[in-house]
XYZ file of C-alpha atoms in Angstrom:
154
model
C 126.000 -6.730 154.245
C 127.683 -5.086 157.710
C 126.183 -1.696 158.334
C 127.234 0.457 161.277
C 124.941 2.310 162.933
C 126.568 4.846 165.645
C 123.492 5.855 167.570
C 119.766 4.322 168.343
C 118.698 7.115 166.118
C 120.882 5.466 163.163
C 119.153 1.572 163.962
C 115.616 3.162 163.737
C 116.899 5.031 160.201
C 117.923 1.624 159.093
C 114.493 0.216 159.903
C 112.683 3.260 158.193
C 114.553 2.423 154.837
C 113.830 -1.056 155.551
C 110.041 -0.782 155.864
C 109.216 0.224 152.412
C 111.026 -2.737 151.137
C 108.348 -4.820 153.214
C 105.245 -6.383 151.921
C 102.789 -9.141 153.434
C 104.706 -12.190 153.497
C 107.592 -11.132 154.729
C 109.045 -13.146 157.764
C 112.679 -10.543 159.624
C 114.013 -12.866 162.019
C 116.326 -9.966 164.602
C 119.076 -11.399 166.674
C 121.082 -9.515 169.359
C 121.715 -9.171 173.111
C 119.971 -7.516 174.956
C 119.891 -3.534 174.827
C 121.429 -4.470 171.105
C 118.488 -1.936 169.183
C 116.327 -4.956 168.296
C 113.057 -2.916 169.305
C 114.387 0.545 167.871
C 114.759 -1.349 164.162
C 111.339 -2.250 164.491
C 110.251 0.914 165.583
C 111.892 2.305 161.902
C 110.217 -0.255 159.875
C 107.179 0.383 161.237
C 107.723 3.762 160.621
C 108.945 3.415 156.714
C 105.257 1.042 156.508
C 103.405 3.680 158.174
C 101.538 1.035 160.189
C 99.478 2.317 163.230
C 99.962 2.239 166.968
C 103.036 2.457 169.094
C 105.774 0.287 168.576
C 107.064 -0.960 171.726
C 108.454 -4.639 172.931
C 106.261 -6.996 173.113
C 108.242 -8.875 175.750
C 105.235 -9.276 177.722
C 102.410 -9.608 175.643
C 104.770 -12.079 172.935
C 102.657 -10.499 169.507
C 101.294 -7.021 168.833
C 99.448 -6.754 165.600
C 100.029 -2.778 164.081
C 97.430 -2.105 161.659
C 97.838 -0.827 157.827
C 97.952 3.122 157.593
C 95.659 5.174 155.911
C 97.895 4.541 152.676
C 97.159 0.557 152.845
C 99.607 -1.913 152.715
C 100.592 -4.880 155.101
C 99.955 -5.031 159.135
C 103.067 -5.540 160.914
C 103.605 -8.483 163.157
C 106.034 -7.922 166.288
C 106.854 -10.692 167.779
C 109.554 -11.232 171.123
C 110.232 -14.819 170.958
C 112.691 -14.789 174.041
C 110.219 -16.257 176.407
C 109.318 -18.993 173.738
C 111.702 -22.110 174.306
C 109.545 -24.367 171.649
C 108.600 -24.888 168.550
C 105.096 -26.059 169.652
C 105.281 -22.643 171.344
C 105.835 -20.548 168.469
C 103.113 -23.134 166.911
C 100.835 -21.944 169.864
C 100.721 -18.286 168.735
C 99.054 -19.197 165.028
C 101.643 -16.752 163.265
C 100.667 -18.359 160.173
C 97.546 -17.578 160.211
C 97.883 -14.019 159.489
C 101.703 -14.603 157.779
C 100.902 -14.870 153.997
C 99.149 -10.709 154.553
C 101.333 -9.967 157.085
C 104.951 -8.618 157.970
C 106.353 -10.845 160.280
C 109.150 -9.508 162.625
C 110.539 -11.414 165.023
C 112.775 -11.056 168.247
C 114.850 -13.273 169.417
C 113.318 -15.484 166.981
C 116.179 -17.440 165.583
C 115.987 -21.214 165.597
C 112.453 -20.959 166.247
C 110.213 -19.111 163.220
C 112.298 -20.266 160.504
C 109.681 -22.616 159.258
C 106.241 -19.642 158.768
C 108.226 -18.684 155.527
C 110.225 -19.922 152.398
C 112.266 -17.227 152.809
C 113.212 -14.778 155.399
C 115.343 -12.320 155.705
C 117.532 -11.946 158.662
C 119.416 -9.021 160.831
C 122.249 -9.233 163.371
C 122.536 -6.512 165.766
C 125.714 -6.300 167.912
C 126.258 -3.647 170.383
C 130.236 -2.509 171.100
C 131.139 -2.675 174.396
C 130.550 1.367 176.337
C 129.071 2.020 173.117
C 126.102 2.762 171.720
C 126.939 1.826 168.656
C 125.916 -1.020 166.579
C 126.735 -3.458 164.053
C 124.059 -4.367 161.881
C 124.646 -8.097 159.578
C 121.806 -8.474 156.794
C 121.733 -11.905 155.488
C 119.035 -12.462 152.586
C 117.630 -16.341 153.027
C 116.176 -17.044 149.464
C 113.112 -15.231 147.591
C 113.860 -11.766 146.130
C 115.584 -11.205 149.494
C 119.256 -10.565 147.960
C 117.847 -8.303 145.265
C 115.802 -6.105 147.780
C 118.996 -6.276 149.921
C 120.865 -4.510 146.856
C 118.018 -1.580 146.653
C 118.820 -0.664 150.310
C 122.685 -0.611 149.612
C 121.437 2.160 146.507
């Protein structure tokens, strides 16, 4: 599924319908360039789960952990993988420790997380040149994946 998204306003929407769909378990693996809205969809998911705390890249700090909201549900796992180069790295960070409760989301995470999960779920963002908008690609990667996929297309 391609979804544009004209404005950073539009990626974090995307995330916010997104985030309901969630539930511990869950491993979103986000690809893009830099500046592609990677950050701003997680900042909508964590909105639609109502987690606590700030969203903001973890680029420096590699995980942030955002608490369950006062309505329960799963913490959300942010994760910037761009300064991992290993999978003894991403092995390092004990993900899967806290994966099976969790939602996972990971940055720049592609060709490195694959293995925390049985199934992930995966989105492409792609910036247009002296744009800001985006092209989002949603790829389902087993589970239930395809038939949440359809609920956020209704």
């Amino acid at each position: 599924m391609k979804l544009e998204l004209p404005t950073v306003e539009d990626t974090r929407a995307l995330g916010a319908r997104l985030g309901p769909l969630l539930r511990g378990g869950d491993l979103v693996v986000l690809t893009g360039p830099l500046g592609a809205g990677k950050t701003a969809l997680v900042q909508g998911i964590g909105a639609g789960m109502q987690v606590r705390g700030r969203i903001a890249s973890p680029t420096f700090v590699i995980a942030r952990v955002h608490p369950a909201g006062e309505r329960g549900g799963p913490a959300l796992v942010h994760v910037d993988a761009y300064r991992l180069g290993s999978l003894d790295e991403v092995d390092d960070l004990d993900l899967d420790v806290s994966a099976a409760e969790s939602v996972t989301v990971v940055e720049w995470g592609a060709g490195l997380v694959e293995q925390l999960a049985d199934a992930r779920f995966e989105v492409v963002l792609d910036r247009r040149e002296d744009s800001e908008e985006r092209v989002a690609t949603l790829t389902p990667h087993g589970g239930d994946w395809a038939a949440r996929l359809a609920e956020l297309g209704s």
